[in-house]
Structure formats: C-alpha cells, structure tokens
Amino acid sequence: MGADEKAVQEARFTVDPVVLELGRRFVDAGFELSLVGGPVRDLFLGRASPDLDFTTDADPDQTLAVVRGWADAHWDIGREYGTIGLRKGGHQIEVTTYRAEAYDPDSRKPAVAFGKDLVADLERRDFSMNAMALRLPDLELVDPFGGLSDLHAGLLRTPGAPELSFSDDPLRMMRAARFASQLGVGVAPEVQAAMTEMAERITIISAERVRDELVKLVKGASPRAGIDLLVETGLAERVIPEIPALRLEADEHHRHKDVYQHSLTVLEQAIGLETGPDGPVPGPDFVLRFAALMHDAGKPATRRFEPGGGVTFRHHDVVGAKLVKKRMKALRFDNDTIKAVARLVELHMRFYGYGDAGWTDSAVRRYVTDAGPLLERLHRLTRSDVTTRNQRKADRLAFAYDDLEQRIADLAEREELAAIRPDLDGSQIMAILGIRPGPLVGRAYQFLLNERMENGPASEDEARDRLLQWWAQQPEAGDEGGSTPRQDTAESEER
C-alpha cells in the first residue's frame, strides 16, 4: 500500500458519522454529495476542522428539501451563490451546488453559474490541496490535481494556471500568504510569480475581506512566512504599506538595525509569550501580535541622520500609533481593536529609561493606569522589543523589567492599581465646592486624580483639604461675591 493510499485509509477512519449520514440522505434522494476543501485537507493533516463543507449537484432548493427535518436549523443567506448553511448537533455545515463561476475583471462580486460536474467544480477552487473531495457515502477520494501530493510536499499550487485563478478571485493571493502562515507550506514558483505580476488586482477586493485574511494570517502558526510573502510579491504595498516601508535603505555611514526584520523578530518573541487559555494573554492574540508587528511603523517617517553619524527616530511611538489607527480604519477594523493596538504602539517606548533612572511610585501608577486593561499585553510587547545581540544589554533590560513588574505587584498589594480613582467622587467635589455639574468639576476631578497618582491613597479629610487648597487658587473661587464653598452651599440652601 502506497503512502497516499495509506493516508486515505487513515482519513476514512476519522470521518465524523454526521458526514456519512448526510451523504446517505443526498444519495437516497438521487443526488451526489462530497466532503470538499479544507475539511478534507485537514483530515490528511490530522487536524480538526471547525466547519464541514460539502458540494453537490443538487440546486439550493433541492438541498433545502433534503436537509429539512434532519438539520437542527438551516439558513439560506448564501443562496444566490448556491450555498445553504445548516447546523446539526455541534456541527456548522455548508452545502454548495457545483459551481462554474468567473469574476468580472473590474468587479468585486462573482458571477455564479451552477454546474453538474464535481471535477469541474474542483478545478475552480483556489489551491490543489483544497481541491480534493471525498465522495459520499463511500469516501472515495477524488483528487484530479494532485492535492494530496502537494500536501505531503508542503507546496501551494493552483489546479489550473495561477493567473486564471487569481483573476477569478484576487483574494486568493492573500489566502496563499495566509496558508503559508497557518500550514507552514511554501509557494510554487509559478504561483509566487503570478502573485507578483497581479498584485495590483487585490485593490478591487473589499477592505473587509482583505482584513479577514490578514487577521487569519497574523493568528497563524508562522505569521513571519506569510508576511514575508506579502512583502516579496508586492501585495503588502497595496494592503498594508507600513510594513514594507520598514525595510529602510542600508547606509554604510549610518548603520542601524534592520527595522523590518526586527519587527518580525518582535512578533515571533511576542507569540512566545502568549499564554494558555487560562492565562492573562491566551494565544493566538491578534492585538498583541499586530501591535508587535506594527510597533515601529512610525520609524520611516521620523528617521533622522545626526551629524555624528547616528540615527534617531524621535517620537516614532506617537507617529506610529497614528499611522496604525489610520491603516486599521481603512481595513475596517472595529473601534475597540483599533484603540487597543494603537495604544500599545503608543506606549511601547514608555518603559525605556526605567533601568537607568528608576521610577517613582507615581510613575509606576501612571504606567499601570495608562495601560489599563492592556497591561499584560504591554508587558509582553515591551519584553519582546529587546532583540539586541548584546547579552549584557539584554540581561540589564530584562532585569529592569522584572524589577518594574515587581514594583507593580508590590503597589497593587497596597493599593487598587487596577482601578485608580480620586479619593473623592464627583458628587463629593460638588458638595464641598458648592458648584454645579460642568467642566469645573472635571478639572477638580483631574486634580485629585493627579494627587492620587503622585501621593497614593489619602483619607477623605486629607483629600478634602487638598481640594480646598487647590480651589483657593482657581479664578472661579472668587465668583458670586468671593464666597467660600461652605458659604455658597449655605446660601443656595437659604434660597
């Protein structure tokens, strides 16, 4: 028995019974049904596939008739493309009519025509390793384009000419980079050449679809491989140009670290610091990973050559945060994710200098407060940003950050660092000062917050005395005839 035949036999033993059950229903109704694409590929990889995808010669109405009464639920949101979705037990299932589809060169949407032939349907798929099917219910492997061999070789090829495949759906070029990250596979030379030649076509794809592929790539097992492929083919220039911009030109008189390679190393090191599901940063964590990749995005715009031969990147953290926010908005990320990544980029330089000068308790409090719920990610991003080959320097920075984390832990034992608030709330401020809601209350609140940061917790009486001392220096304190806060309150009660 050959290796491929043995792999087929082993895969058959791991097929879920629900697959065979659905296959029998379609065959009994006079139709063909095959498990297809990613689930088949994952069977041969020994991976669990979260979804089950099937293809059939039945049209959507006929598919609905077959699954009605068997599926726990079904929906037809993809009906115009031939896809019926359903749920059976814990399985999410999609059944799609055989396709013969083509994209208008200037359109983002496919023009779909239904077919009647399984092999013709497989030829329309993105890569040969995804163009395999198990015909049901006998589990006969249908592999007309050598997908299983490509899977063993770890190589991405297209069923037909790559130029035609990428013309049909340019997003497949992004998908190639995603598979390089997720599966650790290489790309056939003709595929990479077509990606390079046709990179401009990615611009017709919606930002949302590009974003989704980018997220899957970054969360993959080897995102460095996928990012390198995007950069080498020119796709990154069209999708996320801040990354290739990190490849700053070498200058023999102004030597400096390769920012692009440094960023990829930081990304890999950050991945190594992700935790298990019960830890503070369960992996794969997109926010941490993308912040690590983009943390130096502001360096190209801020690079300056100094007279003595050095290179500076002043304020690249602030500039980078703005660039990251702008790019993520263009890719239609949600606001919470944008804010989190941009905030990490903005804060990633905050730690430096701690080891040389040390920080007051006030500075430690501000560090924790500014990071907020991102603190654990910031810890990991800051540690990952050390890529120096100078072991003494690396050890010194690691020791300094160990010390900072211990300082944070010690303060957290004595104070509620995770939720620092002023010692008086807004209602107390208004009662003590005899003022109404408005900007003045906010100023007083901010003053007390700064006092809390600088000096730690205070009693209510201490906070009240500080507030009154601050109030005496404010121009508004003399309003209403120069009355004191107590007098203001008394007068208002009399009125």
Short mmCIF file of C-alpha atoms in Angstrom, two decimals:
data_model
loop_
_atom_site.label_atom_id
_atom_site.label_comp_id
_atom_site.label_asym_id
_atom_site.label_seq_id
_atom_site.Cartn_x
_atom_site.Cartn_y
_atom_site.Cartn_z
CA MET A 1 0.00 0.00 0.00
CA GLY A 2 1.45 3.38 -1.06
CA ALA A 3 1.77 6.34 1.26
CA ASP A 4 -1.11 8.20 -0.37
CA GLU A 5 -3.41 5.17 -0.23
CA LYS A 6 -2.50 4.62 3.42
CA ALA A 7 -3.27 8.26 4.18
CA VAL A 8 -6.67 7.88 2.52
CA GLN A 9 -7.48 4.80 4.59
CA GLU A 10 -6.47 6.53 7.82
CA ALA A 11 -8.53 9.62 6.92
CA ARG A 12 -11.62 7.48 6.32
CA PHE A 13 -11.47 6.16 9.88
CA THR A 14 -11.61 9.69 11.29
CA VAL A 15 -14.62 10.96 9.31
CA ASP A 16 -17.41 12.08 11.62
CA PRO A 17 -20.59 9.92 11.39
CA VAL A 18 -22.68 13.01 10.59
CA VAL A 19 -20.78 13.27 7.28
CA LEU A 20 -21.80 9.76 6.26
CA GLU A 21 -25.35 10.33 7.46
CA LEU A 22 -25.76 13.44 5.32
CA GLY A 23 -24.17 11.70 2.36
CA ARG A 24 -26.71 8.87 2.50
CA ARG A 25 -29.61 11.35 2.59
CA PHE A 26 -28.42 13.03 -0.63
CA VAL A 27 -27.71 9.74 -2.43
CA ASP A 28 -31.09 8.32 -1.38
CA ALA A 29 -32.68 11.49 -2.83
CA GLY A 30 -30.87 10.90 -6.15
CA PHE A 31 -28.08 13.47 -5.76
CA GLU A 32 -24.30 13.46 -5.38
CA LEU A 33 -22.60 14.80 -2.24
CA SER A 34 -18.92 15.14 -1.42
CA LEU A 35 -16.97 16.46 1.53
CA VAL A 36 -14.69 19.02 -0.01
CA GLY A 37 -11.93 21.58 0.50
CA GLY A 38 -10.47 22.48 3.88
CA PRO A 39 -12.12 19.68 5.88
CA VAL A 40 -10.63 17.07 3.52
CA ARG A 41 -7.21 18.72 3.65
CA ASP A 42 -7.37 18.84 7.44
CA LEU A 43 -8.27 15.15 7.64
CA PHE A 44 -4.97 14.33 5.96
CA LEU A 45 -3.15 16.75 8.23
CA GLY A 46 -4.67 15.18 11.31
CA ARG A 47 -6.29 18.50 12.25
CA ALA A 48 -9.80 19.11 13.49
CA SER A 49 -11.77 21.26 11.07
CA PRO A 50 -14.23 23.67 12.73
CA ASP A 51 -16.66 23.52 9.81
CA LEU A 52 -17.85 20.91 7.32
CA ASP A 53 -18.09 21.95 3.67
CA PHE A 54 -19.89 19.87 1.07
CA THR A 55 -20.53 20.18 -2.65
CA THR A 56 -23.43 18.66 -4.60
CA ASP A 57 -25.17 18.58 -7.95
CA ALA A 58 -28.43 19.48 -6.18
CA ASP A 59 -29.53 23.08 -6.56
CA PRO A 60 -30.25 25.17 -3.42
CA ASP A 61 -33.98 24.37 -3.42
CA GLN A 62 -33.26 20.65 -3.75
CA THR A 63 -30.67 20.87 -0.96
CA LEU A 64 -33.21 22.51 1.34
CA ALA A 65 -35.67 19.73 0.61
CA VAL A 66 -33.08 17.08 1.54
CA VAL A 67 -31.96 18.66 4.84
CA ARG A 68 -35.33 19.94 6.03
CA GLY A 69 -36.41 17.87 9.04
CA TRP A 70 -32.87 16.47 9.51
CA ALA A 71 -30.93 19.63 10.31
CA ASP A 72 -31.47 21.33 13.66
CA ALA A 73 -31.53 24.66 11.83
CA HIS A 74 -30.83 25.95 8.34
CA TRP A 75 -30.41 29.29 6.58
CA ASP A 76 -30.06 30.45 3.02
CA ILE A 77 -28.06 33.67 3.35
CA GLY A 78 -25.64 32.44 0.64
CA ARG A 79 -28.39 31.06 -1.58
CA GLU A 80 -27.60 33.26 -4.61
CA TYR A 81 -24.09 31.73 -4.62
CA GLY A 82 -25.54 28.23 -4.28
CA THR A 83 -24.77 27.80 -0.56
CA ILE A 84 -27.17 26.55 2.09
CA GLY A 85 -26.00 26.66 5.71
CA LEU A 86 -27.20 24.35 8.43
CA ARG A 87 -26.48 23.17 11.95
CA LYS A 88 -26.57 19.56 13.12
CA GLY A 89 -25.63 18.90 16.71
CA GLY A 90 -22.37 20.77 17.26
CA HIS A 91 -21.52 20.95 13.55
CA GLN A 92 -21.71 24.02 11.30
CA ILE A 93 -22.31 22.75 7.77
CA GLU A 94 -22.37 24.39 4.33
CA VAL A 95 -23.65 22.63 1.23
CA THR A 96 -22.84 24.37 -2.07
CA THR A 97 -24.06 23.49 -5.53
CA TYR A 98 -21.31 22.65 -8.04
CA ARG A 99 -20.03 25.92 -9.42
CA ALA A 100 -18.79 27.32 -12.69
CA GLU A 101 -18.04 30.90 -11.73
CA ALA A 102 -15.96 33.76 -13.06
CA TYR A 103 -15.20 37.26 -11.85
CA ASP A 104 -15.65 40.32 -13.97
CA PRO A 105 -12.11 41.82 -14.05
CA ASP A 106 -13.45 45.08 -12.64
CA SER A 107 -15.98 43.64 -10.18
CA ARG A 108 -15.67 42.57 -6.56
CA LYS A 109 -18.56 40.10 -6.86
CA PRO A 110 -18.55 36.75 -8.65
CA ALA A 111 -20.95 35.91 -11.43
CA VAL A 112 -22.14 32.45 -10.42
CA ALA A 113 -23.28 29.67 -12.70
CA PHE A 114 -24.20 26.26 -11.29
CA GLY A 115 -22.58 23.15 -12.71
CA LYS A 116 -23.19 19.40 -12.72
CA ASP A 117 -19.65 18.02 -12.58
CA LEU A 118 -17.52 17.51 -9.44
CA VAL A 119 -14.14 17.69 -11.20
CA ALA A 120 -15.10 20.94 -12.96
CA ASP A 121 -16.12 22.32 -9.57
CA LEU A 122 -12.78 21.31 -8.02
CA GLU A 123 -10.90 22.99 -10.86
CA ARG A 124 -12.47 26.33 -9.84
CA ARG A 125 -11.00 26.11 -6.33
CA ASP A 126 -8.07 28.12 -5.03
CA PHE A 127 -5.28 25.57 -4.46
CA SER A 128 -4.80 21.92 -5.32
CA MET A 129 -4.65 20.86 -1.65
CA ASN A 130 -8.10 22.41 -1.27
CA ALA A 131 -9.34 20.82 -4.49
CA MET A 132 -9.73 17.33 -3.04
CA ALA A 133 -13.07 15.70 -2.26
CA LEU A 134 -14.33 12.57 -0.53
CA ARG A 135 -17.33 11.31 -2.49
CA LEU A 136 -20.06 10.14 -0.14
CA PRO A 137 -21.11 7.85 1.30
CA ASP A 138 -18.28 5.56 0.06
CA LEU A 139 -15.48 8.03 0.96
CA GLU A 140 -13.88 7.70 -2.46
CA LEU A 141 -11.02 10.22 -2.78
CA VAL A 142 -11.35 12.50 -5.81
CA ASP A 143 -8.01 14.27 -6.34
CA PRO A 144 -7.62 15.22 -10.02
CA PHE A 145 -4.97 17.92 -9.43
CA GLY A 146 -2.50 16.17 -7.12
CA GLY A 147 -3.57 17.91 -3.96
CA LEU A 148 -2.52 15.10 -1.65
CA SER A 149 0.98 15.01 -3.15
CA ASP A 150 1.24 18.78 -2.80
CA LEU A 151 0.12 18.48 0.81
CA HIS A 152 2.86 15.95 1.52
CA ALA A 153 5.38 18.20 -0.25
CA GLY A 154 4.17 21.28 1.65
CA LEU A 155 3.65 23.21 -1.57
CA LEU A 156 0.87 25.53 -2.73
CA ARG A 157 -0.12 25.13 -6.36
CA THR A 158 -3.31 26.06 -8.19
CA PRO A 159 -5.48 23.49 -10.01
CA GLY A 160 -5.14 25.45 -13.25
CA ALA A 161 -3.00 28.36 -14.35
CA PRO A 162 -2.40 30.63 -11.32
CA GLU A 163 -3.07 33.71 -13.45
CA LEU A 164 -6.60 32.47 -14.17
CA SER A 165 -7.18 31.51 -10.54
CA PHE A 166 -6.10 34.92 -9.23
CA SER A 167 -8.02 36.71 -11.96
CA ASP A 168 -11.17 34.85 -10.89
CA ASP A 169 -10.66 35.84 -7.24
CA PRO A 170 -7.70 38.11 -6.36
CA LEU A 171 -8.24 37.42 -2.65
CA ARG A 172 -6.69 34.02 -3.30
CA MET A 173 -3.31 35.78 -3.36
CA MET A 174 -3.88 36.87 0.25
CA ARG A 175 -5.08 33.36 1.02
CA ALA A 176 -1.77 31.96 -0.23
CA ALA A 177 0.07 34.07 2.34
CA ARG A 178 -2.44 33.02 5.00
CA PHE A 179 -1.84 29.32 4.25
CA ALA A 180 1.92 29.91 4.40
CA SER A 181 1.32 31.15 7.95
CA GLN A 182 -1.30 28.63 9.06
CA LEU A 183 0.05 25.46 7.44
CA GLY A 184 3.76 26.23 7.12
CA VAL A 185 3.70 25.49 3.38
CA GLY A 186 5.79 27.02 0.62
CA VAL A 187 4.53 28.53 -2.62
CA ALA A 188 5.30 27.12 -6.04
CA PRO A 189 7.49 29.45 -8.14
CA GLU A 190 4.81 29.96 -10.78
CA VAL A 191 2.29 30.86 -8.06
CA GLN A 192 4.58 33.44 -6.49
CA ALA A 193 5.38 34.87 -9.92
CA ALA A 194 1.68 35.28 -10.68
CA MET A 195 1.08 36.90 -7.29
CA THR A 196 3.83 39.40 -8.02
CA GLU A 197 2.60 40.15 -11.52
CA MET A 198 -1.04 40.51 -10.46
CA ALA A 199 -0.62 42.19 -7.05
CA GLU A 200 -2.45 45.31 -8.23
CA ARG A 201 -5.67 43.28 -8.64
CA ILE A 202 -6.00 42.95 -4.87
CA THR A 203 -7.22 46.55 -4.85
CA ILE A 204 -10.62 45.51 -6.26
CA ILE A 205 -11.30 43.36 -3.20
CA SER A 206 -13.27 44.87 -0.35
CA ALA A 207 -11.36 46.02 2.72
CA GLU A 208 -13.40 43.69 4.93
CA ARG A 209 -12.35 40.56 3.01
CA VAL A 210 -8.71 41.64 3.00
CA ARG A 211 -8.89 42.35 6.73
CA ASP A 212 -10.29 38.91 7.49
CA GLU A 213 -7.45 37.20 5.62
CA LEU A 214 -4.88 39.42 7.35
CA VAL A 215 -6.27 38.52 10.78
CA LYS A 216 -6.09 34.79 9.98
CA LEU A 217 -2.53 35.22 8.72
CA VAL A 218 -1.37 37.09 11.83
CA LYS A 219 -3.02 34.50 14.09
CA GLY A 220 -1.40 31.60 12.21
CA ALA A 221 1.36 29.35 13.47
CA SER A 222 4.09 31.04 11.37
CA PRO A 223 2.97 34.59 10.50
CA ARG A 224 6.50 35.60 9.56
CA ALA A 225 6.33 33.36 6.47
CA GLY A 226 3.01 34.87 5.38
CA ILE A 227 4.15 38.45 5.91
CA ASP A 228 7.37 37.84 4.01
CA LEU A 229 5.33 36.51 1.09
CA LEU A 230 3.09 39.59 1.09
CA VAL A 231 6.14 41.85 1.06
CA GLU A 232 8.10 39.90 -1.55
CA THR A 233 5.19 39.82 -4.01
CA GLY A 234 4.23 43.48 -3.57
CA LEU A 235 0.83 42.66 -2.09
CA ALA A 236 1.77 44.36 1.17
CA GLU A 237 2.35 47.61 -0.71
CA ARG A 238 -1.35 47.59 -1.67
CA VAL A 239 -2.77 46.17 1.56
CA ILE A 240 -0.63 47.41 4.45
CA PRO A 241 2.20 49.56 3.06
CA GLU A 242 3.53 50.46 6.51
CA ILE A 243 5.15 47.00 6.70
CA PRO A 244 7.33 47.09 3.54
CA ALA A 245 8.19 50.71 4.43
CA LEU A 246 10.10 49.30 7.40
CA ARG A 247 12.76 48.00 5.02
CA LEU A 248 14.84 51.15 5.40
CA GLU A 249 17.71 51.56 2.97
CA ALA A 250 21.08 50.46 4.26
CA ASP A 251 23.66 53.24 4.68
CA GLU A 252 27.26 52.27 5.35
CA HIS A 253 27.87 55.55 7.16
CA HIS A 254 24.70 55.37 9.25
CA ARG A 255 24.40 51.82 10.46
CA HIS A 256 21.18 50.89 12.20
CA LYS A 257 19.06 47.89 12.96
CA ASP A 258 17.01 46.41 10.11
CA VAL A 259 13.60 47.62 11.28
CA TYR A 260 11.63 45.16 9.14
CA GLN A 261 13.47 42.08 10.35
CA HIS A 262 13.47 43.47 13.89
CA SER A 263 9.67 43.83 13.75
CA LEU A 264 9.24 40.24 12.58
CA THR A 265 11.50 39.05 15.40
CA VAL A 266 9.49 41.07 17.93
CA LEU A 267 6.34 39.44 16.55
CA GLU A 268 7.80 35.95 16.99
CA GLN A 269 9.02 36.75 20.50
CA ALA A 270 5.60 38.13 21.44
CA ILE A 271 3.98 34.92 20.22
CA GLY A 272 6.33 33.02 22.50
CA LEU A 273 4.99 34.99 25.48
CA GLU A 274 1.33 34.25 24.83
CA THR A 275 -0.30 32.11 27.49
CA GLY A 276 -2.62 29.16 27.58
CA PRO A 277 -6.40 29.60 27.72
CA ASP A 278 -6.36 30.28 31.48
CA GLY A 279 -3.53 32.83 31.34
CA PRO A 280 -3.75 36.62 31.02
CA VAL A 281 -2.98 36.69 27.26
CA PRO A 282 -4.32 33.49 25.64
CA GLY A 283 -2.88 32.82 22.22
CA PRO A 284 -3.29 33.44 19.40
CA ASP A 285 -3.87 37.05 20.45
CA PHE A 286 -4.33 39.31 17.42
CA VAL A 287 -4.00 42.59 19.36
CA LEU A 288 -0.61 41.66 20.84
CA ARG A 289 0.68 40.17 17.59
CA PHE A 290 -0.39 43.05 15.37
CA ALA A 291 0.97 45.62 17.83
CA ALA A 292 4.28 43.75 17.82
CA LEU A 293 4.36 43.75 14.02
CA MET A 294 3.43 47.43 13.76
CA HIS A 295 5.14 48.87 16.85
CA ASP A 296 7.84 50.63 14.80
CA ALA A 297 5.54 51.79 11.98
CA GLY A 298 6.47 55.39 12.78
CA LYS A 299 10.21 54.94 12.24
CA PRO A 300 10.39 55.58 8.48
CA ALA A 301 8.63 58.95 8.91
CA THR A 302 10.77 60.01 11.87
CA ARG A 303 14.23 58.80 10.83
CA ARG A 304 16.88 61.50 11.10
CA PHE A 305 20.62 61.26 10.46
CA GLU A 306 22.61 63.04 13.15
CA PRO A 307 25.88 64.93 12.48
CA GLY A 308 27.88 62.41 14.48
CA GLY A 309 26.73 59.52 12.31
CA GLY A 310 23.89 58.26 14.47
CA VAL A 311 20.27 57.70 13.52
CA THR A 312 17.30 58.87 15.57
CA PHE A 313 13.59 58.08 15.44
CA ARG A 314 12.22 60.64 17.86
CA HIS A 315 8.51 60.32 18.68
CA HIS A 316 8.13 57.31 16.39
CA ASP A 317 5.83 55.78 19.01
CA VAL A 318 3.32 58.63 18.77
CA VAL A 319 3.60 58.88 14.97
CA GLY A 320 3.32 55.10 14.67
CA ALA A 321 0.14 55.00 16.75
CA LYS A 322 -1.49 57.50 14.40
CA LEU A 323 -0.39 55.54 11.30
CA VAL A 324 -1.65 52.27 12.77
CA LYS A 325 -5.00 53.81 13.63
CA LYS A 326 -5.38 55.21 10.11
CA ARG A 327 -4.46 51.91 8.43
CA MET A 328 -6.74 49.82 10.63
CA LYS A 329 -9.64 52.18 9.97
CA ALA A 330 -9.03 51.78 6.22
CA LEU A 331 -9.17 47.99 6.71
CA ARG A 332 -12.50 48.35 8.56
CA PHE A 333 -11.35 47.02 11.92
CA ASP A 334 -13.71 47.61 14.82
CA ASN A 335 -13.02 50.58 17.09
CA ASP A 336 -12.05 48.54 20.15
CA THR A 337 -9.36 46.62 18.27
CA ILE A 338 -8.04 49.80 16.65
CA LYS A 339 -7.79 51.58 20.00
CA ALA A 340 -6.08 48.63 21.68
CA VAL A 341 -3.40 48.15 19.01
CA ALA A 342 -2.74 51.88 18.62
CA ARG A 343 -2.47 52.31 22.40
CA LEU A 344 0.11 49.53 22.66
CA VAL A 345 2.14 51.09 19.83
CA GLU A 346 1.97 54.46 21.59
CA LEU A 347 3.11 53.01 24.93
CA HIS A 348 5.77 50.58 23.76
CA MET A 349 8.65 53.02 24.48
CA ARG A 350 7.37 54.16 27.89
CA PHE A 351 9.49 51.67 29.83
CA TYR A 352 12.88 52.70 28.44
CA GLY A 353 14.91 54.73 30.90
CA TYR A 354 13.44 52.90 33.88
CA GLY A 355 16.59 50.82 34.28
CA ASP A 356 18.84 53.89 34.23
CA ALA A 357 16.90 56.40 36.29
CA GLY A 358 14.32 54.35 38.15
CA TRP A 359 10.75 55.46 38.62
CA THR A 360 8.86 56.98 41.48
CA ASP A 361 5.74 55.24 42.73
CA SER A 362 3.84 57.97 40.89
CA ALA A 363 5.44 56.97 37.58
CA VAL A 364 4.60 53.31 38.19
CA ARG A 365 0.98 54.21 38.93
CA ARG A 366 0.75 56.21 35.70
CA TYR A 367 2.26 53.34 33.71
CA VAL A 368 -0.37 50.94 35.04
CA THR A 369 -3.22 53.42 34.64
CA ASP A 370 -2.26 54.41 31.10
CA ALA A 371 -2.04 50.76 30.06
CA GLY A 372 -5.34 49.90 31.74
CA PRO A 373 -6.65 46.51 30.58
CA LEU A 374 -3.74 46.28 28.10
CA LEU A 375 -1.11 45.99 30.86
CA GLU A 376 -0.40 42.27 30.42
CA ARG A 377 -0.07 42.74 26.67
CA LEU A 378 2.19 45.76 27.22
CA HIS A 379 4.43 43.67 29.49
CA ARG A 380 4.85 41.15 26.69
CA LEU A 381 5.28 43.70 23.92
CA THR A 382 7.97 45.57 25.87
CA ARG A 383 9.89 42.39 26.66
CA SER A 384 9.61 41.23 23.04
CA ASP A 385 11.05 44.52 21.78
CA VAL A 386 14.51 43.53 23.07
CA THR A 387 16.27 41.92 20.10
CA THR A 388 19.83 43.10 20.76
CA ARG A 389 22.68 40.62 20.34
CA ASN A 390 24.47 42.32 23.24
CA GLN A 391 23.72 39.84 26.01
CA ARG A 392 24.75 42.23 28.77
CA LYS A 393 22.32 44.86 27.50
CA ALA A 394 19.55 42.28 27.07
CA ASP A 395 20.10 41.00 30.62
CA ARG A 396 20.08 44.55 32.01
CA LEU A 397 16.76 45.36 30.30
CA ALA A 398 15.21 42.06 31.40
CA PHE A 399 16.31 42.68 35.00
CA ALA A 400 14.91 46.22 34.88
CA TYR A 401 11.55 44.99 33.62
CA ASP A 402 11.49 42.24 36.23
CA ASP A 403 12.01 44.97 38.79
CA LEU A 404 9.20 47.09 37.30
CA GLU A 405 6.77 44.18 37.36
CA GLN A 406 7.69 43.53 40.99
CA ARG A 407 7.12 47.21 41.80
CA ILE A 408 3.69 46.98 40.18
CA ALA A 409 2.88 43.84 42.17
CA ASP A 410 4.03 45.45 45.44
CA LEU A 411 1.96 48.59 44.83
CA ALA A 412 -1.03 46.50 43.79
CA GLU A 413 -0.92 44.78 47.18
CA ARG A 414 -1.16 48.13 48.96
CA GLU A 415 -3.38 49.99 46.51
CA GLU A 416 -6.07 49.19 43.97
CA LEU A 417 -3.83 49.89 40.99
CA ALA A 418 -6.16 48.28 38.51
CA ALA A 419 -8.86 50.86 39.26
CA ILE A 420 -7.17 54.03 40.44
CA ARG A 421 -9.73 56.74 41.17
CA PRO A 422 -9.54 60.05 43.00
CA ASP A 423 -10.20 59.88 46.73
CA LEU A 424 -13.38 61.95 46.22
CA ASP A 425 -16.03 61.39 43.57
CA GLY A 426 -17.86 64.00 41.51
CA SER A 427 -20.78 64.31 43.94
CA GLN A 428 -18.43 64.92 46.86
CA ILE A 429 -16.48 67.51 44.84
CA MET A 430 -19.66 69.43 44.01
CA ALA A 431 -20.87 69.31 47.63
CA ILE A 432 -17.55 70.54 49.06
CA LEU A 433 -17.09 73.31 46.48
CA GLY A 434 -20.76 74.19 46.16
CA ILE A 435 -20.65 74.00 42.36
CA ARG A 436 -22.95 72.54 39.73
CA PRO A 437 -22.09 69.84 37.15
CA GLY A 438 -19.82 71.14 34.40
CA PRO A 439 -16.20 71.45 33.21
CA LEU A 440 -15.08 72.81 36.58
CA VAL A 441 -15.98 69.51 38.24
CA GLY A 442 -13.85 67.74 35.65
CA ARG A 443 -10.87 69.99 36.43
CA ALA A 444 -11.23 69.33 40.12
CA TYR A 445 -11.55 65.58 39.47
CA GLN A 446 -8.38 65.61 37.36
CA PHE A 447 -6.52 67.49 40.09
CA LEU A 448 -7.49 64.85 42.66
CA LEU A 449 -6.56 62.07 40.24
CA ASN A 450 -3.10 63.60 39.81
CA GLU A 451 -2.80 63.85 43.60
CA ARG A 452 -3.74 60.17 43.86
CA MET A 453 -1.12 59.28 41.27
CA GLU A 454 1.61 61.34 42.91
CA ASN A 455 0.98 60.58 46.56
CA GLY A 456 -1.05 57.39 46.73
CA PRO A 457 -4.33 56.92 48.63
CA ALA A 458 -5.48 59.62 51.05
CA SER A 459 -8.22 59.81 53.65
CA GLU A 460 -11.40 61.72 52.84
CA ASP A 461 -10.35 64.58 55.15
CA GLU A 462 -6.89 64.80 53.54
CA ALA A 463 -8.42 64.80 50.05
CA ARG A 464 -10.91 67.49 51.09
CA ASP A 465 -8.10 69.73 52.43
CA ARG A 466 -6.11 69.33 49.21
CA LEU A 467 -9.19 70.10 47.13
CA LEU A 468 -9.88 73.29 49.09
CA GLN A 469 -6.24 74.41 48.77
CA TRP A 470 -6.48 73.86 45.01
CA TRP A 471 -9.82 75.66 44.85
CA ALA A 472 -8.44 78.74 46.63
CA GLN A 473 -6.04 79.22 43.69
CA GLN A 474 -8.70 78.96 40.98
CA PRO A 475 -10.17 82.15 39.43
CA GLU A 476 -13.70 80.75 39.85
CA ALA A 477 -13.26 80.67 43.64
CA GLY A 478 -13.99 84.39 43.77
CA ASP A 479 -17.26 84.15 41.82
CA GLU A 480 -20.58 85.01 43.49
CA GLY A 481 -19.07 87.74 45.64
CA GLY A 482 -15.99 85.80 46.67
CA SER A 483 -17.92 83.47 48.92
CA THR A 484 -16.26 80.33 50.22
CA PRO A 485 -17.54 76.92 49.17
CA ARG A 486 -19.28 76.45 52.51
CA GLN A 487 -20.97 79.85 52.17
CA ASP A 488 -22.05 79.05 48.59
CA THR A 489 -23.69 75.88 49.82
CA ALA A 490 -25.41 77.66 52.73
CA GLU A 491 -26.66 80.50 50.52
CA SER A 492 -28.07 78.09 47.98
CA GLU A 493 -29.90 76.24 50.73
CA GLU A 494 -31.39 79.54 52.04
CA ARG A 495 -32.57 80.47 48.52
#
